[in-house]
């Protein structure tokens, strides 16, 4: 968890996160920083009352924050124009398919060679059940969703220095951990070692709960038995006909289990952001951005690189270059501006807002993050290891391997996310050319799935700090920075209001982007209506 | 858990199960009785070597055990004929759609009025990832699978006498339970109250694990905070823009939580049979039986009611009546017989097998079970309560409400399983006519979802003890009965070998039926090849 209130450089912050106990700590840090969870989204018409006829808004950035804002402003009666730097809409909401080309800062170009029907989401990749805005816009824009499998009891937990490097099945770890702590606590209860004023009845029911929870035997022990095997799995599984009698499996020694630290990633699935049921669009997360793009295509001008944002009493003037049109600077004017550019980019663009907003823009560092995805000749994780969807976690820099939730049981190929790198590891990965990044990720992943060496066909790698249009994965807020800068960042300044995941308490999530877009246009509309 | 080794009447057994602490106990009993879990299935060709030319097998019952056996016998070169009592194949593998007609013992007929695309599985309804036989035959017969959502953190745990009858979100209960026991154990560790020889280092790492597991604060307490809210959910969820700061929620008091007994059903999802990832066929579980039927249609004779099974040195003679053809008794002869009739039915049919097998057939009682499903005007569980798939558990006789895993987010209607009744409750439900059964289930379900009263459109009810062709849901084995009778039941007697879920250690599951079918034909083939 983050130390609260201490001044800390970005480097200190990142290395603290990066060097700590792996992905789980990073997730918890993200949670602690952003308190990301259930959304306060309310459905229905977003803006009440019509603006003055001809009122216009320019939206900077055709990511989800900008497109949600544009859609609702248009529906409320505003004249809306979106300027987008890229030659596509969607922003970080993106999927890579065979043929997708991507050139990162530094000039390295990758061309995706995935087969038809396969994809990788370099950005967001899963939707919690409580991200109401995302879910409702998917419904409204006919983006079909399917379950994203997050928690899989047959996936692995892996730690380099534990169990001779052998990955452990989630069912084994979770069953044995719960059994172990339940047994210890039952012992303390039974021997009256708790400093608690408890009646015999209290004790009895607590013991019953622990027995149930931990699969303890009548002596409140977690032992090798058919009962514990019904949780963790059997040595010989039950069958049919003669010779079908099951044999119990041996639990992991509790001390060894605790020492292994594989428990560090065991409870990721219990964070509200990762709880069942989760979703993904059929065919790739990028389907959401594409659906918004279809809906708003008349409003969006692609390839527009914003070079200055100016406001005065009469309106806002955006200066931009057409990226296909040389050095000529064009302008777009409007009454109001919703600016969703990532702060990492916006901090480099002249804009006349007050000092406090500018300080806020400059104050928020961006997280590096790297994703590597690889196409395999066959779905060996299903065929050899019976892993259908879900995620294996490791303390290696790749942090996790995610198995596809679609096309399960197909005989064809599949794409694994075989690296999602954070913190200082991500800084190191980002410094490598894509080929090296991929090789490194494959080398690490093969420690968990040795088949990877044989079966890998082609890969793609995303280093978010090298993305020209965002220069990082998401804005990193600390409690202290929130205190000092957050309201200043979000409070509309004259005719300009900011939005994006960075202007939310749900950083790095699409829901944060959408909610910030909706909050921004509420401020704008209120101001416009008051004029 | 079942008392081991005690003689017990069927009534005692059922009432013990029925009167105990609800569904979880029933599940655990099922598990304890049957040790149902991972399957020892091995894929590939099932029978090696060709039988003598013209060798024939008659298979009794076109359920999954019988059809798997028939398919593999046919592929090995046997001449196979299946006699089936019903006018459909599939047995307990069945889905009800609009138009499905079903008449139970006693003459009550139901006609399903579900809309197009909706269904209820009166029998099996989910497939664990380790039920390899079921999964492989689905692949082989092109039965498309999709995830079955079992565990849903936003579904409910409900107990009539707790929390004023208000159902509790799973995320609240599981987070607060884990937090509570982690805090108690951390306290015992911290105050050296464990009678364990532990080093300071051991203590330190155990405390770190408990802190991580329980979301404890720096004082190892589970308290109202943004950290604990990141697990259980917030009072005010984080948002975007101004006024987006989250507010923590208040955990349930630990003593109240333990006293509530809602934890009794909390850990169902951690039993291997119910662990993520689970599956269902697209369009209904009955698609599996239909696929086998298509594959084997030339071998199956429907409407054949077996009245006698006779064997001698030369072969097997099955006497049966054509249910559409009056009282005339016909015969079918073959070299061998695979008999998959449920023991509840088989015990009433004359068959010349040795005393031990006959004793075994007579020894196994069948479980009553009732399922009620209802079509609703709208998917209120999704629209009002954000429950997408998964199961709510209750200590009411209905034991659970299961939300559909398909068509989530659709604006149309939906079908809930709003009652799966076991034990003595099932006996009582079965004694009512279907209409009353349905009314009772709806009345109970409305305690969890009051919308049910408004939204219910039409229902179907299955009482397995009233099914003419199975007279119960599945065979109930105790450890003692297994010891005495199981091998006698499964050991081939002359030319007759038995199969079905009752001839397996995975009772009530399709995998048990299939594995028993495969085990039976191995015995048969070995004997045939030896002749």
PDB file of C-alpha atoms in Angstrom, chain A residues 173-303:
ATOM      1  CA  UNK A 173      -3.243 -22.853  -3.224  1.00  0.00           C
ATOM      2  CA  UNK A 174      -6.604 -21.371  -2.337  1.00  0.00           C
ATOM      3  CA  UNK A 175      -7.910 -24.574  -0.730  1.00  0.00           C
ATOM      4  CA  UNK A 176      -4.765 -25.175   1.291  1.00  0.00           C
ATOM      5  CA  UNK A 177      -4.431 -21.542   2.365  1.00  0.00           C
ATOM      6  CA  UNK A 178      -8.003 -21.406   3.599  1.00  0.00           C
ATOM      7  CA  UNK A 179      -7.650 -24.783   5.249  1.00  0.00           C
ATOM      8  CA  UNK A 180      -4.453 -23.708   6.967  1.00  0.00           C
ATOM      9  CA  UNK A 181      -5.697 -20.445   8.402  1.00  0.00           C
ATOM     10  CA  UNK A 182      -9.033 -21.985   9.396  1.00  0.00           C
ATOM     11  CA  UNK A 183      -7.222 -24.746  11.269  1.00  0.00           C
ATOM     12  CA  UNK A 184      -4.976 -22.270  13.083  1.00  0.00           C
ATOM     13  CA  UNK A 185      -7.852 -20.054  14.077  1.00  0.00           C
ATOM     14  CA  UNK A 186     -10.005 -23.017  15.148  1.00  0.00           C
ATOM     15  CA  UNK A 187      -7.161 -24.122  17.375  1.00  0.00           C
ATOM     16  CA  UNK A 188      -6.935 -20.689  18.971  1.00  0.00           C
ATOM     17  CA  UNK A 189     -10.704 -20.652  19.497  1.00  0.00           C
ATOM     18  CA  UNK A 190     -10.760 -24.180  20.896  1.00  0.00           C
ATOM     19  CA  UNK A 191      -8.011 -23.466  23.374  1.00  0.00           C
ATOM     20  CA  UNK A 192      -9.566 -20.160  24.410  1.00  0.00           C
ATOM     21  CA  UNK A 193      -6.548 -18.290  23.161  1.00  0.00           C
ATOM     22  CA  UNK A 194      -8.547 -15.424  21.710  1.00  0.00           C
ATOM     23  CA  UNK A 195      -8.768 -12.388  23.943  1.00  0.00           C
ATOM     24  CA  UNK A 196     -12.434 -12.164  23.222  1.00  0.00           C
ATOM     25  CA  UNK A 197     -15.421 -12.261  25.498  1.00  0.00           C
ATOM     26  CA  UNK A 198     -17.175 -15.109  23.707  1.00  0.00           C
ATOM     27  CA  UNK A 199     -19.894 -17.417  24.915  1.00  0.00           C
ATOM     28  CA  UNK A 200     -19.754 -21.149  24.289  1.00  0.00           C
ATOM     29  CA  UNK A 201     -22.440 -20.686  21.673  1.00  0.00           C
ATOM     30  CA  UNK A 202     -20.348 -18.043  19.895  1.00  0.00           C
ATOM     31  CA  UNK A 203     -17.420 -20.412  19.898  1.00  0.00           C
ATOM     32  CA  UNK A 204     -19.486 -23.252  18.591  1.00  0.00           C
ATOM     33  CA  UNK A 205     -20.851 -21.367  15.635  1.00  0.00           C
ATOM     34  CA  UNK A 206     -17.484 -19.815  14.800  1.00  0.00           C
ATOM     35  CA  UNK A 207     -15.965 -23.290  14.814  1.00  0.00           C
ATOM     36  CA  UNK A 208     -18.751 -24.537  12.547  1.00  0.00           C
ATOM     37  CA  UNK A 209     -18.055 -21.671  10.167  1.00  0.00           C
ATOM     38  CA  UNK A 210     -14.322 -22.404  10.150  1.00  0.00           C
ATOM     39  CA  UNK A 211     -14.921 -26.093   9.600  1.00  0.00           C
ATOM     40  CA  UNK A 212     -17.139 -25.305   6.647  1.00  0.00           C
ATOM     41  CA  UNK A 213     -14.806 -22.646   5.270  1.00  0.00           C
ATOM     42  CA  UNK A 214     -11.591 -24.594   5.590  1.00  0.00           C
ATOM     43  CA  UNK A 215     -12.883 -28.130   4.932  1.00  0.00           C
ATOM     44  CA  UNK A 216     -11.616 -29.119   8.378  1.00  0.00           C
ATOM     45  CA  UNK A 217     -12.217 -32.592   9.793  1.00  0.00           C
ATOM     46  CA  UNK A 218     -14.009 -33.358  13.055  1.00  0.00           C
ATOM     47  CA  UNK A 219     -10.832 -32.510  14.964  1.00  0.00           C
ATOM     48  CA  UNK A 220     -10.680 -29.175  13.139  1.00  0.00           C
ATOM     49  CA  UNK A 221      -7.638 -30.205  11.135  1.00  0.00           C
ATOM     50  CA  UNK A 222      -7.013 -29.673   7.452  1.00  0.00           C
ATOM     51  CA  UNK A 223      -5.645 -33.029   6.329  1.00  0.00           C
ATOM     52  CA  UNK A 224      -5.235 -35.228   3.301  1.00  0.00           C
ATOM     53  CA  UNK A 225      -8.733 -36.613   2.766  1.00  0.00           C
ATOM     54  CA  UNK A 226     -11.494 -37.007   0.254  1.00  0.00           C
ATOM     55  CA  UNK A 227     -13.190 -33.982   1.812  1.00  0.00           C
ATOM     56  CA  UNK A 228     -10.232 -31.687   1.243  1.00  0.00           C
ATOM     57  CA  UNK A 229      -9.679 -33.275  -2.169  1.00  0.00           C
ATOM     58  CA  UNK A 230     -13.227 -32.265  -3.079  1.00  0.00           C
ATOM     59  CA  UNK A 231     -11.849 -28.716  -2.954  1.00  0.00           C
ATOM     60  CA  UNK A 232      -8.248 -29.001  -4.103  1.00  0.00           C
ATOM     61  CA  UNK A 233      -8.634 -31.960  -6.455  1.00  0.00           C
ATOM     62  CA  UNK A 234      -7.777 -35.650  -6.097  1.00  0.00           C
ATOM     63  CA  UNK A 235      -4.649 -37.716  -6.547  1.00  0.00           C
ATOM     64  CA  UNK A 236      -6.854 -40.141  -8.441  1.00  0.00           C
ATOM     65  CA  UNK A 237     -10.113 -38.606  -9.502  1.00  0.00           C
ATOM     66  CA  UNK A 238     -13.397 -40.465  -9.061  1.00  0.00           C
ATOM     67  CA  UNK A 239     -14.550 -42.411 -12.099  1.00  0.00           C
ATOM     68  CA  UNK A 240     -17.186 -44.817 -13.313  1.00  0.00           C
ATOM     69  CA  UNK A 241     -17.520 -48.593 -13.118  1.00  0.00           C
ATOM     70  CA  UNK A 242     -14.979 -50.815 -11.380  1.00  0.00           C
ATOM     71  CA  UNK A 243     -11.737 -49.388  -9.992  1.00  0.00           C
ATOM     72  CA  UNK A 244     -13.257 -45.945  -9.926  1.00  0.00           C
ATOM     73  CA  UNK A 245     -12.651 -45.183  -6.283  1.00  0.00           C
ATOM     74  CA  UNK A 246     -10.970 -41.777  -5.846  1.00  0.00           C
ATOM     75  CA  UNK A 247      -7.767 -41.246  -3.927  1.00  0.00           C
ATOM     76  CA  UNK A 248      -7.080 -38.106  -1.929  1.00  0.00           C
ATOM     77  CA  UNK A 249      -4.312 -35.677  -2.777  1.00  0.00           C
ATOM     78  CA  UNK A 250      -1.672 -34.373  -0.407  1.00  0.00           C
ATOM     79  CA  UNK A 251      -2.103 -30.733   0.639  1.00  0.00           C
ATOM     80  CA  UNK A 252       0.844 -28.368   0.397  1.00  0.00           C
ATOM     81  CA  UNK A 253       2.607 -27.992   3.721  1.00  0.00           C
ATOM     82  CA  UNK A 254       1.193 -24.814   5.274  1.00  0.00           C
ATOM     83  CA  UNK A 255       4.518 -23.293   6.247  1.00  0.00           C
ATOM     84  CA  UNK A 256       5.881 -23.944   2.771  1.00  0.00           C
ATOM     85  CA  UNK A 257       2.764 -22.391   1.292  1.00  0.00           C
ATOM     86  CA  UNK A 258       3.081 -19.255   3.391  1.00  0.00           C
ATOM     87  CA  UNK A 259       6.814 -19.003   2.705  1.00  0.00           C
ATOM     88  CA  UNK A 260       6.225 -19.402  -1.038  1.00  0.00           C
ATOM     89  CA  UNK A 261       4.383 -16.091  -1.256  1.00  0.00           C
ATOM     90  CA  UNK A 262       2.254 -17.385  -4.110  1.00  0.00           C
ATOM     91  CA  UNK A 263      -0.631 -16.108  -1.969  1.00  0.00           C
ATOM     92  CA  UNK A 264       0.417 -12.590  -2.975  1.00  0.00           C
ATOM     93  CA  UNK A 265      -1.636 -12.924  -6.161  1.00  0.00           C
ATOM     94  CA  UNK A 266      -4.303 -15.243  -4.809  1.00  0.00           C
ATOM     95  CA  UNK A 267      -6.820 -12.576  -3.914  1.00  0.00           C
ATOM     96  CA  UNK A 268      -6.730 -10.359  -6.980  1.00  0.00           C
ATOM     97  CA  UNK A 269     -10.091 -11.824  -7.964  1.00  0.00           C
ATOM     98  CA  UNK A 270     -11.622 -10.565  -4.736  1.00  0.00           C
ATOM     99  CA  UNK A 271     -10.993  -6.926  -5.559  1.00  0.00           C
ATOM    100  CA  UNK A 272     -14.215  -5.384  -6.750  1.00  0.00           C
ATOM    101  CA  UNK A 273     -12.608  -4.495 -10.086  1.00  0.00           C
ATOM    102  CA  UNK A 274     -11.867  -8.135 -10.845  1.00  0.00           C
ATOM    103  CA  UNK A 275     -14.851  -9.877  -9.330  1.00  0.00           C
ATOM    104  CA  UNK A 276     -17.050 -12.220 -11.338  1.00  0.00           C
ATOM    105  CA  UNK A 277     -18.949 -11.498 -13.570  1.00  0.00           C
ATOM    106  CA  UNK A 278     -16.646  -9.617 -15.962  1.00  0.00           C
ATOM    107  CA  UNK A 279     -17.214  -8.946 -19.658  1.00  0.00           C
ATOM    108  CA  UNK A 280     -15.531  -8.278 -22.960  1.00  0.00           C
ATOM    109  CA  UNK A 281     -16.949  -7.277 -26.325  1.00  0.00           C
ATOM    110  CA  UNK A 282     -17.216 -10.144 -28.794  1.00  0.00           C
ATOM    111  CA  UNK A 283     -14.315  -9.750 -31.201  1.00  0.00           C
ATOM    112  CA  UNK A 284     -12.128  -7.371 -29.199  1.00  0.00           C
ATOM    113  CA  UNK A 285     -12.350  -4.420 -26.827  1.00  0.00           C
ATOM    114  CA  UNK A 286     -11.808  -2.084 -29.781  1.00  0.00           C
ATOM    115  CA  UNK A 287     -15.387  -2.798 -30.874  1.00  0.00           C
ATOM    116  CA  UNK A 288     -16.509  -0.162 -28.379  1.00  0.00           C
ATOM    117  CA  UNK A 289     -14.412   2.595 -29.917  1.00  0.00           C
ATOM    118  CA  UNK A 290     -15.472   1.459 -33.383  1.00  0.00           C
ATOM    119  CA  UNK A 291     -19.147   1.640 -32.405  1.00  0.00           C
ATOM    120  CA  UNK A 292     -18.720   5.192 -31.090  1.00  0.00           C
ATOM    121  CA  UNK A 293     -16.838   6.061 -34.258  1.00  0.00           C
ATOM    122  CA  UNK A 294     -19.681   4.786 -36.451  1.00  0.00           C
ATOM    123  CA  UNK A 295     -22.185   6.742 -34.366  1.00  0.00           C
ATOM    124  CA  UNK A 296     -20.168   9.964 -34.515  1.00  0.00           C
ATOM    125  CA  UNK A 297     -18.325   9.724 -37.808  1.00  0.00           C
ATOM    126  CA  UNK A 298     -19.777  12.992 -39.129  1.00  0.00           C
ATOM    127  CA  UNK A 299     -18.356  14.851 -36.147  1.00  0.00           C
ATOM    128  CA  UNK A 300     -14.831  13.452 -36.124  1.00  0.00           C
ATOM    129  CA  UNK A 301     -11.865  14.932 -37.943  1.00  0.00           C
ATOM    130  CA  UNK A 302      -8.960  12.479 -37.884  1.00  0.00           C
ATOM    131  CA  UNK A 303      -5.238  13.252 -38.214  1.00  0.00           C
TER     132      UNK A 303
END
